[in-house]
């Protein structure tokens, strides 16, 4: 890892669920030369894509022996990239494996050259969190420049049928993207008039719109039935491109498998990433980190890695973590903290500023200094179409899904008070903006430090009088509640306001 880039904040340290001693043990398994190398290995998840297959198996066995995961040991036939993704999803829940793969691919491409392998610069292509590029299906080297406006190539039916079968078997929306390369480092943005497969014109207005938006690929997933062509014993599939102008100087044609994420899957990723942040903070703030780790593994192990893309299961994991580590769920601080900023009893709306509907998954950017949230699902639906993401409230730039976290206090309030239209921030939680909130604040201000139990009793009596929809797994959250974690300081930008009167 390039520590200079990390110090300049070009690379951000990614939080994991391991303790320092465990990092050192795993570093020894992969033959790290020093403690520093072991720590740097876990600061950058992309390094796991550069680890050999036997060392990945050693790491997985270590995690199973120390009860840090319930995922079974991968088969010996698993690809190195797939095993590395599994290890990353275990150690860094909620982190985008696609970004880690792009960073590792760039290091591999710029590293020592191999004559038998040609690396195309996929890492230089602009890609958002909406897409996660997987493996390359095939690569064709073009012999020479053809004249005119028509170019014909042949795709291997066996490879295309195998890739199409994997796309159908995957629980995710996997796509097959075709790229044109002018060199190993420069992709060509197609300017086509027509696109044919087996003498059948398959060029549509959606393809033209995709190219107009700057996408340097052609989606060929559903153009034809690739498996049927392979079963018909067709060795090669003829593909014809009709360009608007003369054929450009192309060197390669490639097909790559890509996972196109839905807004719900991105929200699930935000839930799991926020839960990992809580776990890491709880481990840092307590002396008995083994207790925190055991509870965290128990919560994360409730659902396998493959099922965490389900939004309901991801939300359950997050709420379980937030309740278990209640002293560590304090919101993320902003970059520009100011001692004079104070927020007390602020009333916020539960309506999403984008769709003007009630929020279900309230989120906020890590650099936002306001308490009001936005709906994560509608945010991803809109922002994944744009190149620059901004907060719909303060318009601060959000660089990606890793800069978004789910607000626990608002999530809990939305579940408790399904009919409330406005919320008031009272201490660490939200209450409906009604007379009940005013009564609660009056009694709280009248309490002395020695009367905390009396205040809690009055609060519980008022909450019981309000219609509350309790969560189905309330009892389970109480069983894993962590009592020993000390309470860290609450970020100032979440609890204070500026008095400009």
PDB file of N, CA and C in Angstrom, residues 335-432:
ATOM      1  N   UNK A 335     -16.271  17.031   8.904  1.00  0.00           N
ATOM      2  CA  UNK A 335     -14.874  17.448   8.790  1.00  0.00           C
ATOM      3  C   UNK A 335     -14.625  18.749   9.549  1.00  0.00           C
ATOM      4  N   UNK A 336     -15.521  19.707   9.383  1.00  0.00           N
ATOM      5  CA  UNK A 336     -15.331  21.025   9.981  1.00  0.00           C
ATOM      6  C   UNK A 336     -16.153  21.141  11.248  1.00  0.00           C
ATOM      7  N   UNK A 337     -15.625  20.631  12.350  1.00  0.00           N
ATOM      8  CA  UNK A 337     -16.310  20.729  13.624  1.00  0.00           C
ATOM      9  C   UNK A 337     -16.069  22.109  14.212  1.00  0.00           C
ATOM     10  N   UNK A 338     -17.093  22.684  14.808  1.00  0.00           N
ATOM     11  CA  UNK A 338     -16.989  24.012  15.400  1.00  0.00           C
ATOM     12  C   UNK A 338     -17.537  23.954  16.809  1.00  0.00           C
ATOM     13  N   UNK A 339     -16.758  24.433  17.774  1.00  0.00           N
ATOM     14  CA  UNK A 339     -17.178  24.384  19.163  1.00  0.00           C
ATOM     15  C   UNK A 339     -18.408  25.242  19.420  1.00  0.00           C
ATOM     16  N   UNK A 340     -18.701  26.206  18.543  1.00  0.00           N
ATOM     17  CA  UNK A 340     -19.823  27.106  18.785  1.00  0.00           C
ATOM     18  C   UNK A 340     -21.127  26.601  18.180  1.00  0.00           C
ATOM     19  N   UNK A 341     -21.087  25.463  17.476  1.00  0.00           N
ATOM     20  CA  UNK A 341     -22.288  24.952  16.840  1.00  0.00           C
ATOM     21  C   UNK A 341     -23.087  24.137  17.834  1.00  0.00           C
ATOM     22  N   UNK A 342     -24.366  24.458  18.011  1.00  0.00           N
ATOM     23  CA  UNK A 342     -25.224  23.750  18.945  1.00  0.00           C
ATOM     24  C   UNK A 342     -26.591  23.530  18.319  1.00  0.00           C
ATOM     25  N   UNK A 343     -27.159  22.347  18.623  1.00  0.00           N
ATOM     26  CA  UNK A 343     -28.498  22.025  18.165  1.00  0.00           C
ATOM     27  C   UNK A 343     -29.280  21.487  19.341  1.00  0.00           C
ATOM     28  N   UNK A 344     -30.378  22.130  19.672  1.00  0.00           N
ATOM     29  CA  UNK A 344     -31.223  21.677  20.763  1.00  0.00           C
ATOM     30  C   UNK A 344     -32.672  21.717  20.316  1.00  0.00           C
ATOM     31  N   UNK A 345     -33.371  20.593  20.515  1.00  0.00           N
ATOM     32  CA  UNK A 345     -34.807  20.520  20.284  1.00  0.00           C
ATOM     33  C   UNK A 345     -35.188  20.990  18.881  1.00  0.00           C
ATOM     34  N   UNK A 346     -34.393  20.626  17.911  1.00  0.00           N
ATOM     35  CA  UNK A 346     -34.683  21.035  16.535  1.00  0.00           C
ATOM     36  C   UNK A 346     -35.797  20.162  15.973  1.00  0.00           C
ATOM     37  N   UNK A 347     -36.733  20.781  15.297  1.00  0.00           N
ATOM     38  CA  UNK A 347     -37.852  20.077  14.680  1.00  0.00           C
ATOM     39  C   UNK A 347     -37.508  19.826  13.211  1.00  0.00           C
ATOM     40  N   UNK A 348     -37.606  18.571  12.791  1.00  0.00           N
ATOM     41  CA  UNK A 348     -37.273  18.194  11.421  1.00  0.00           C
ATOM     42  C   UNK A 348     -38.455  17.455  10.808  1.00  0.00           C
ATOM     43  N   UNK A 349     -38.546  17.518   9.501  1.00  0.00           N
ATOM     44  CA  UNK A 349     -39.604  16.829   8.771  1.00  0.00           C
ATOM     45  C   UNK A 349     -39.145  15.417   8.415  1.00  0.00           C
ATOM     46  N   UNK A 350     -40.082  14.480   8.366  1.00  0.00           N
ATOM     47  CA  UNK A 350     -39.764  13.107   7.997  1.00  0.00           C
ATOM     48  C   UNK A 350     -39.993  12.876   6.507  1.00  0.00           C
ATOM     49  N   UNK A 351     -40.302  13.937   5.756  1.00  0.00           N
ATOM     50  CA  UNK A 351     -40.524  13.810   4.322  1.00  0.00           C
ATOM     51  C   UNK A 351     -39.198  13.870   3.577  1.00  0.00           C
ATOM     52  N   UNK A 352     -39.094  13.048   2.550  1.00  0.00           N
ATOM     53  CA  UNK A 352     -37.891  13.026   1.720  1.00  0.00           C
ATOM     54  C   UNK A 352     -37.877  14.242   0.813  1.00  0.00           C
ATOM     55  N   UNK A 353     -36.786  15.023   0.761  1.00  0.00           N
ATOM     56  CA  UNK A 353     -36.750  16.231  -0.083  1.00  0.00           C
ATOM     57  C   UNK A 353     -36.761  15.924  -1.576  1.00  0.00           C
ATOM     58  N   UNK A 354     -36.493  14.683  -1.960  1.00  0.00           N
ATOM     59  CA  UNK A 354     -36.443  14.336  -3.383  1.00  0.00           C
ATOM     60  C   UNK A 354     -37.816  13.915  -3.896  1.00  0.00           C
ATOM     61  N   UNK A 355     -38.446  12.968  -3.207  1.00  0.00           N
ATOM     62  CA  UNK A 355     -39.736  12.439  -3.654  1.00  0.00           C
ATOM     63  C   UNK A 355     -40.918  13.020  -2.878  1.00  0.00           C
ATOM     64  N   UNK A 356     -40.647  13.822  -1.843  1.00  0.00           N
ATOM     65  CA  UNK A 356     -41.703  14.429  -1.010  1.00  0.00           C
ATOM     66  C   UNK A 356     -42.629  13.332  -0.476  1.00  0.00           C
ATOM     67  N   UNK A 357     -42.045  12.260   0.011  1.00  0.00           N
ATOM     68  CA  UNK A 357     -42.793  11.170   0.624  1.00  0.00           C
ATOM     69  C   UNK A 357     -42.117  10.807   1.941  1.00  0.00           C
ATOM     70  N   UNK A 358     -42.806  10.037   2.769  1.00  0.00           N
ATOM     71  CA  UNK A 358     -42.269   9.671   4.077  1.00  0.00           C
ATOM     72  C   UNK A 358     -41.030   8.790   3.912  1.00  0.00           C
ATOM     73  N   UNK A 359     -40.014   9.098   4.664  1.00  0.00           N
ATOM     74  CA  UNK A 359     -38.772   8.330   4.602  1.00  0.00           C
ATOM     75  C   UNK A 359     -38.950   6.958   5.245  1.00  0.00           C
ATOM     76  N   UNK A 360     -38.237   5.998   4.712  1.00  0.00           N
ATOM     77  CA  UNK A 360     -38.175   4.664   5.289  1.00  0.00           C
ATOM     78  C   UNK A 360     -36.755   4.284   5.694  1.00  0.00           C
ATOM     79  N   UNK A 361     -35.792   4.795   4.941  1.00  0.00           N
ATOM     80  CA  UNK A 361     -34.382   4.501   5.214  1.00  0.00           C
ATOM     81  C   UNK A 361     -33.621   5.829   5.280  1.00  0.00           C
ATOM     82  N   UNK A 362     -33.739   6.564   6.385  1.00  0.00           N
ATOM     83  CA  UNK A 362     -33.140   7.904   6.481  1.00  0.00           C
ATOM     84  C   UNK A 362     -31.616   7.848   6.470  1.00  0.00           C
ATOM     85  N   UNK A 363     -31.012   8.660   5.648  1.00  0.00           N
ATOM     86  CA  UNK A 363     -29.552   8.659   5.506  1.00  0.00           C
ATOM     87  C   UNK A 363     -29.036  10.084   5.486  1.00  0.00           C
ATOM     88  N   UNK A 364     -27.721  10.195   5.583  1.00  0.00           N
ATOM     89  CA  UNK A 364     -27.048  11.496   5.599  1.00  0.00           C
ATOM     90  C   UNK A 364     -25.604  11.274   5.166  1.00  0.00           C
ATOM     91  N   UNK A 365     -24.993  12.303   4.605  1.00  0.00           N
ATOM     92  CA  UNK A 365     -23.589  12.214   4.226  1.00  0.00           C
ATOM     93  C   UNK A 365     -22.683  12.422   5.422  1.00  0.00           C
ATOM     94  N   UNK A 366     -21.506  11.826   5.394  1.00  0.00           N
ATOM     95  CA  UNK A 366     -20.593  11.922   6.538  1.00  0.00           C
ATOM     96  C   UNK A 366     -20.028  13.331   6.692  1.00  0.00           C
ATOM     97  N   UNK A 367     -20.135  14.162   5.651  1.00  0.00           N
ATOM     98  CA  UNK A 367     -19.650  15.543   5.734  1.00  0.00           C
ATOM     99  C   UNK A 367     -20.785  16.536   5.967  1.00  0.00           C
ATOM    100  N   UNK A 368     -22.012  16.048   6.092  1.00  0.00           N
ATOM    101  CA  UNK A 368     -23.149  16.932   6.343  1.00  0.00           C
ATOM    102  C   UNK A 368     -23.150  17.389   7.798  1.00  0.00           C
ATOM    103  N   UNK A 369     -23.520  18.635   8.044  1.00  0.00           N
ATOM    104  CA  UNK A 369     -23.542  19.187   9.399  1.00  0.00           C
ATOM    105  C   UNK A 369     -24.961  19.443   9.898  1.00  0.00           C
ATOM    106  N   UNK A 370     -25.957  18.932   9.208  1.00  0.00           N
ATOM    107  CA  UNK A 370     -27.355  19.123   9.605  1.00  0.00           C
ATOM    108  C   UNK A 370     -27.903  17.800  10.148  1.00  0.00           C
ATOM    109  N   UNK A 371     -29.022  17.887  10.848  1.00  0.00           N
ATOM    110  CA  UNK A 371     -29.625  16.688  11.431  1.00  0.00           C
ATOM    111  C   UNK A 371     -30.723  16.116  10.552  1.00  0.00           C
ATOM    112  N   UNK A 372     -31.243  16.887   9.614  1.00  0.00           N
ATOM    113  CA  UNK A 372     -32.307  16.401   8.754  1.00  0.00           C
ATOM    114  C   UNK A 372     -31.746  15.379   7.772  1.00  0.00           C
ATOM    115  N   UNK A 373     -32.565  14.370   7.437  1.00  0.00           N
ATOM    116  CA  UNK A 373     -32.105  13.253   6.606  1.00  0.00           C
ATOM    117  C   UNK A 373     -32.799  13.273   5.241  1.00  0.00           C
ATOM    118  N   UNK A 374     -32.368  12.369   4.383  1.00  0.00           N
ATOM    119  CA  UNK A 374     -33.028  12.140   3.104  1.00  0.00           C
ATOM    120  C   UNK A 374     -33.233  10.639   2.936  1.00  0.00           C
ATOM    121  N   UNK A 375     -34.163  10.256   2.060  1.00  0.00           N
ATOM    122  CA  UNK A 375     -34.460   8.848   1.815  1.00  0.00           C
ATOM    123  C   UNK A 375     -33.360   8.238   0.950  1.00  0.00           C
ATOM    124  N   UNK A 376     -32.729   7.184   1.451  1.00  0.00           N
ATOM    125  CA  UNK A 376     -31.584   6.589   0.758  1.00  0.00           C
ATOM    126  C   UNK A 376     -31.986   5.979  -0.581  1.00  0.00           C
ATOM    127  N   UNK A 377     -33.162   5.358  -0.652  1.00  0.00           N
ATOM    128  CA  UNK A 377     -33.574   4.702  -1.895  1.00  0.00           C
ATOM    129  C   UNK A 377     -33.754   5.714  -3.022  1.00  0.00           C
ATOM    130  N   UNK A 378     -34.484   6.787  -2.770  1.00  0.00           N
ATOM    131  CA  UNK A 378     -34.688   7.801  -3.810  1.00  0.00           C
ATOM    132  C   UNK A 378     -33.380   8.512  -4.150  1.00  0.00           C
ATOM    133  N   UNK A 379     -32.492   8.676  -3.164  1.00  0.00           N
ATOM    134  CA  UNK A 379     -31.194   9.304  -3.419  1.00  0.00           C
ATOM    135  C   UNK A 379     -30.399   8.483  -4.434  1.00  0.00           C
ATOM    136  N   UNK A 380     -30.337   7.165  -4.217  1.00  0.00           N
ATOM    137  CA  UNK A 380     -29.585   6.312  -5.145  1.00  0.00           C
ATOM    138  C   UNK A 380     -30.261   6.239  -6.510  1.00  0.00           C
ATOM    139  N   UNK A 381     -31.584   6.243  -6.527  1.00  0.00           N
ATOM    140  CA  UNK A 381     -32.288   6.204  -7.819  1.00  0.00           C
ATOM    141  C   UNK A 381     -31.939   7.413  -8.681  1.00  0.00           C
ATOM    142  N   UNK A 382     -31.757   8.566  -8.051  1.00  0.00           N
ATOM    143  CA  UNK A 382     -31.483   9.797  -8.795  1.00  0.00           C
ATOM    144  C   UNK A 382     -29.987   9.972  -9.039  1.00  0.00           C
ATOM    145  N   UNK A 383     -29.183   9.806  -8.005  1.00  0.00           N
ATOM    146  CA  UNK A 383     -27.770  10.148  -8.105  1.00  0.00           C
ATOM    147  C   UNK A 383     -26.951   9.174  -8.943  1.00  0.00           C
ATOM    148  N   UNK A 384     -27.393   7.924  -9.060  1.00  0.00           N
ATOM    149  CA  UNK A 384     -26.629   6.972  -9.866  1.00  0.00           C
ATOM    150  C   UNK A 384     -26.660   7.328 -11.347  1.00  0.00           C
ATOM    151  N   UNK A 385     -27.555   8.226 -11.746  1.00  0.00           N
ATOM    152  CA  UNK A 385     -27.594   8.692 -13.135  1.00  0.00           C
ATOM    153  C   UNK A 385     -26.694   9.900 -13.356  1.00  0.00           C
ATOM    154  N   UNK A 386     -26.166  10.461 -12.267  1.00  0.00           N
ATOM    155  CA  UNK A 386     -25.346  11.671 -12.359  1.00  0.00           C
ATOM    156  C   UNK A 386     -23.887  11.353 -12.074  1.00  0.00           C
ATOM    157  N   UNK A 387     -23.007  12.191 -12.574  1.00  0.00           N
ATOM    158  CA  UNK A 387     -21.581  11.998 -12.350  1.00  0.00           C
ATOM    159  C   UNK A 387     -21.142  12.542 -10.993  1.00  0.00           C
ATOM    160  N   UNK A 388     -21.786  13.605 -10.524  1.00  0.00           N
ATOM    161  CA  UNK A 388     -21.437  14.228  -9.251  1.00  0.00           C
ATOM    162  C   UNK A 388     -22.616  14.076  -8.300  1.00  0.00           C
ATOM    163  N   UNK A 389     -22.349  13.481  -7.136  1.00  0.00           N
ATOM    164  CA  UNK A 389     -23.388  13.285  -6.126  1.00  0.00           C
ATOM    165  C   UNK A 389     -23.321  14.439  -5.125  1.00  0.00           C
ATOM    166  N   UNK A 390     -24.483  14.956  -4.749  1.00  0.00           N
ATOM    167  CA  UNK A 390     -24.546  16.010  -3.737  1.00  0.00           C
ATOM    168  C   UNK A 390     -25.691  15.724  -2.776  1.00  0.00           C
ATOM    169  N   UNK A 391     -25.550  16.232  -1.561  1.00  0.00           N
ATOM    170  CA  UNK A 391     -26.619  16.112  -0.571  1.00  0.00           C
ATOM    171  C   UNK A 391     -27.790  16.987  -1.004  1.00  0.00           C
ATOM    172  N   UNK A 392     -29.030  16.473  -0.999  1.00  0.00           N
ATOM    173  CA  UNK A 392     -30.170  17.288  -1.425  1.00  0.00           C
ATOM    174  C   UNK A 392     -30.513  18.418  -0.464  1.00  0.00           C
ATOM    175  N   UNK A 393     -29.901  18.439   0.734  1.00  0.00           N
ATOM    176  CA  UNK A 393     -30.166  19.500   1.705  1.00  0.00           C
ATOM    177  C   UNK A 393     -29.104  20.597   1.664  1.00  0.00           C
ATOM    178  N   UNK A 394     -27.840  20.203   1.832  1.00  0.00           N
ATOM    179  CA  UNK A 394     -26.764  21.192   1.930  1.00  0.00           C
ATOM    180  C   UNK A 394     -25.885  21.246   0.686  1.00  0.00           C
ATOM    181  N   UNK A 395     -26.115  20.322  -0.271  1.00  0.00           N
ATOM    182  CA  UNK A 395     -25.398  20.284  -1.547  1.00  0.00           C
ATOM    183  C   UNK A 395     -23.896  20.044  -1.393  1.00  0.00           C
ATOM    184  N   UNK A 396     -23.483  19.479  -0.260  1.00  0.00           N
ATOM    185  CA  UNK A 396     -22.088  19.090  -0.109  1.00  0.00           C
ATOM    186  C   UNK A 396     -21.841  17.858  -0.974  1.00  0.00           C
ATOM    187  N   UNK A 397     -20.647  17.758  -1.544  1.00  0.00           N
ATOM    188  CA  UNK A 397     -20.365  16.661  -2.461  1.00  0.00           C
ATOM    189  C   UNK A 397     -20.232  15.340  -1.711  1.00  0.00           C
ATOM    190  N   UNK A 398     -20.859  14.311  -2.251  1.00  0.00           N
ATOM    191  CA  UNK A 398     -20.770  12.951  -1.722  1.00  0.00           C
ATOM    192  C   UNK A 398     -20.051  12.111  -2.775  1.00  0.00           C
ATOM    193  N   UNK A 399     -18.895  11.580  -2.431  1.00  0.00           N
ATOM    194  CA  UNK A 399     -18.047  10.922  -3.415  1.00  0.00           C
ATOM    195  C   UNK A 399     -18.505   9.522  -3.787  1.00  0.00           C
ATOM    196  N   UNK A 400     -19.351   8.917  -2.962  1.00  0.00           N
ATOM    197  CA  UNK A 400     -19.819   7.571  -3.270  1.00  0.00           C
ATOM    198  C   UNK A 400     -20.627   6.996  -2.129  1.00  0.00           C
ATOM    199  N   UNK A 401     -20.986   5.725  -2.275  1.00  0.00           N
ATOM    200  CA  UNK A 401     -21.813   5.066  -1.265  1.00  0.00           C
ATOM    201  C   UNK A 401     -21.105   4.981   0.081  1.00  0.00           C
ATOM    202  N   UNK A 402     -19.771   4.982   0.085  1.00  0.00           N
ATOM    203  CA  UNK A 402     -19.034   4.902   1.345  1.00  0.00           C
ATOM    204  C   UNK A 402     -19.125   6.198   2.151  1.00  0.00           C
ATOM    205  N   UNK A 403     -19.601   7.268   1.533  1.00  0.00           N
ATOM    206  CA  UNK A 403     -19.762   8.554   2.237  1.00  0.00           C
ATOM    207  C   UNK A 403     -21.174   8.740   2.782  1.00  0.00           C
ATOM    208  N   UNK A 404     -21.976   7.686   2.745  1.00  0.00           N
ATOM    209  CA  UNK A 404     -23.362   7.758   3.226  1.00  0.00           C
ATOM    210  C   UNK A 404     -23.543   6.783   4.379  1.00  0.00           C
ATOM    211  N   UNK A 405     -24.234   7.215   5.413  1.00  0.00           N
ATOM    212  CA  UNK A 405     -24.538   6.328   6.532  1.00  0.00           C
ATOM    213  C   UNK A 405     -25.999   6.493   6.927  1.00  0.00           C
ATOM    214  N   UNK A 406     -26.548   5.476   7.540  1.00  0.00           N
ATOM    215  CA  UNK A 406     -27.949   5.471   7.955  1.00  0.00           C
ATOM    216  C   UNK A 406     -28.052   6.076   9.355  1.00  0.00           C
ATOM    217  N   UNK A 407     -29.008   6.983   9.535  1.00  0.00           N
ATOM    218  CA  UNK A 407     -29.218   7.633  10.818  1.00  0.00           C
ATOM    219  C   UNK A 407     -30.053   6.714  11.716  1.00  0.00           C
ATOM    220  N   UNK A 408     -29.421   6.241  12.778  1.00  0.00           N
ATOM    221  CA  UNK A 408     -30.087   5.276  13.667  1.00  0.00           C
ATOM    222  C   UNK A 408     -31.242   5.907  14.430  1.00  0.00           C
ATOM    223  N   UNK A 409     -31.045   7.115  14.966  1.00  0.00           N
ATOM    224  CA  UNK A 409     -32.086   7.745  15.775  1.00  0.00           C
ATOM    225  C   UNK A 409     -33.351   7.983  14.959  1.00  0.00           C
ATOM    226  N   UNK A 410     -33.199   8.453  13.722  1.00  0.00           N
ATOM    227  CA  UNK A 410     -34.367   8.700  12.883  1.00  0.00           C
ATOM    228  C   UNK A 410     -35.006   7.388  12.431  1.00  0.00           C
ATOM    229  N   UNK A 411     -34.186   6.385  12.131  1.00  0.00           N
ATOM    230  CA  UNK A 411     -34.736   5.084  11.745  1.00  0.00           C
ATOM    231  C   UNK A 411     -35.593   4.502  12.859  1.00  0.00           C
ATOM    232  N   UNK A 412     -35.077   4.595  14.070  1.00  0.00           N
ATOM    233  CA  UNK A 412     -35.810   4.078  15.211  1.00  0.00           C
ATOM    234  C   UNK A 412     -37.107   4.863  15.428  1.00  0.00           C
ATOM    235  N   UNK A 413     -37.064   6.178  15.263  1.00  0.00           N
ATOM    236  CA  UNK A 413     -38.257   7.006  15.459  1.00  0.00           C
ATOM    237  C   UNK A 413     -39.311   6.724  14.393  1.00  0.00           C
ATOM    238  N   UNK A 414     -38.882   6.517  13.146  1.00  0.00           N
ATOM    239  CA  UNK A 414     -39.838   6.221  12.084  1.00  0.00           C
ATOM    240  C   UNK A 414     -40.560   4.903  12.327  1.00  0.00           C
ATOM    241  N   UNK A 415     -39.867   3.937  12.917  1.00  0.00           N
ATOM    242  CA  UNK A 415     -40.494   2.663  13.230  1.00  0.00           C
ATOM    243  C   UNK A 415     -41.412   2.774  14.442  1.00  0.00           C
ATOM    244  N   UNK A 416     -41.062   3.626  15.394  1.00  0.00           N
ATOM    245  CA  UNK A 416     -41.866   3.778  16.602  1.00  0.00           C
ATOM    246  C   UNK A 416     -43.122   4.598  16.360  1.00  0.00           C
ATOM    247  N   UNK A 417     -42.983   5.656  15.552  1.00  0.00           N
ATOM    248  CA  UNK A 417     -44.087   6.585  15.349  1.00  0.00           C
ATOM    249  C   UNK A 417     -44.440   6.633  13.868  1.00  0.00           C
ATOM    250  N   UNK A 418     -45.139   5.637  13.361  1.00  0.00           N
ATOM    251  CA  UNK A 418     -45.408   5.573  11.910  1.00  0.00           C
ATOM    252  C   UNK A 418     -46.343   6.656  11.400  1.00  0.00           C
ATOM    253  N   UNK A 419     -47.057   7.358  12.294  1.00  0.00           N
ATOM    254  CA  UNK A 419     -48.002   8.376  11.864  1.00  0.00           C
ATOM    255  C   UNK A 419     -47.435   9.792  11.975  1.00  0.00           C
ATOM    256  N   UNK A 420     -46.287   9.952  12.611  1.00  0.00           N
ATOM    257  CA  UNK A 420     -45.726  11.295  12.833  1.00  0.00           C
ATOM    258  C   UNK A 420     -45.226  11.898  11.530  1.00  0.00           C
ATOM    259  N   UNK A 421     -45.473  13.179  11.347  1.00  0.00           N
ATOM    260  CA  UNK A 421     -45.024  13.900  10.156  1.00  0.00           C
ATOM    261  C   UNK A 421     -43.808  14.766  10.440  1.00  0.00           C
ATOM    262  N   UNK A 422     -43.621  15.165  11.696  1.00  0.00           N
ATOM    263  CA  UNK A 422     -42.459  15.964  12.091  1.00  0.00           C
ATOM    264  C   UNK A 422     -41.904  15.387  13.377  1.00  0.00           C
ATOM    265  N   UNK A 423     -40.593  15.485  13.536  1.00  0.00           N
ATOM    266  CA  UNK A 423     -39.919  14.946  14.713  1.00  0.00           C
ATOM    267  C   UNK A 423     -39.120  16.041  15.402  1.00  0.00           C
ATOM    268  N   UNK A 424     -39.004  15.908  16.722  1.00  0.00           N
ATOM    269  CA  UNK A 424     -38.175  16.822  17.498  1.00  0.00           C
ATOM    270  C   UNK A 424     -37.036  16.026  18.124  1.00  0.00           C
ATOM    271  N   UNK A 425     -35.819  16.510  17.952  1.00  0.00           N
ATOM    272  CA  UNK A 425     -34.650  15.854  18.523  1.00  0.00           C
ATOM    273  C   UNK A 425     -34.564  16.192  20.006  1.00  0.00           C
ATOM    274  N   UNK A 426     -34.838  15.202  20.849  1.00  0.00           N
ATOM    275  CA  UNK A 426     -34.817  15.371  22.300  1.00  0.00           C
ATOM    276  C   UNK A 426     -33.701  14.506  22.869  1.00  0.00           C
ATOM    277  N   UNK A 427     -32.565  15.103  23.159  1.00  0.00           N
ATOM    278  CA  UNK A 427     -31.435  14.325  23.656  1.00  0.00           C
ATOM    279  C   UNK A 427     -30.836  13.491  22.539  1.00  0.00           C
ATOM    280  N   UNK A 428     -30.884  12.153  22.706  1.00  0.00           N
ATOM    281  CA  UNK A 428     -30.318  11.242  21.715  1.00  0.00           C
ATOM    282  C   UNK A 428     -31.377  10.607  20.827  1.00  0.00           C
ATOM    283  N   UNK A 429     -32.638  10.967  20.998  1.00  0.00           N
ATOM    284  CA  UNK A 429     -33.681  10.338  20.210  1.00  0.00           C
ATOM    285  C   UNK A 429     -34.683  11.367  19.718  1.00  0.00           C
ATOM    286  N   UNK A 430     -35.471  10.943  18.739  1.00  0.00           N
ATOM    287  CA  UNK A 430     -36.500  11.786  18.154  1.00  0.00           C
ATOM    288  C   UNK A 430     -37.854  11.417  18.746  1.00  0.00           C
ATOM    289  N   UNK A 431     -38.674  12.442  18.975  1.00  0.00           N
ATOM    290  CA  UNK A 431     -40.049  12.260  19.412  1.00  0.00           C
ATOM    291  C   UNK A 431     -40.950  13.079  18.495  1.00  0.00           C
ATOM    292  N   UNK A 432     -42.214  12.673  18.358  1.00  0.00           N
ATOM    293  CA  UNK A 432     -43.122  13.452  17.502  1.00  0.00           C
ATOM    294  C   UNK A 432     -43.263  14.886  18.002  1.00  0.00           C
TER     295      UNK A 432
END
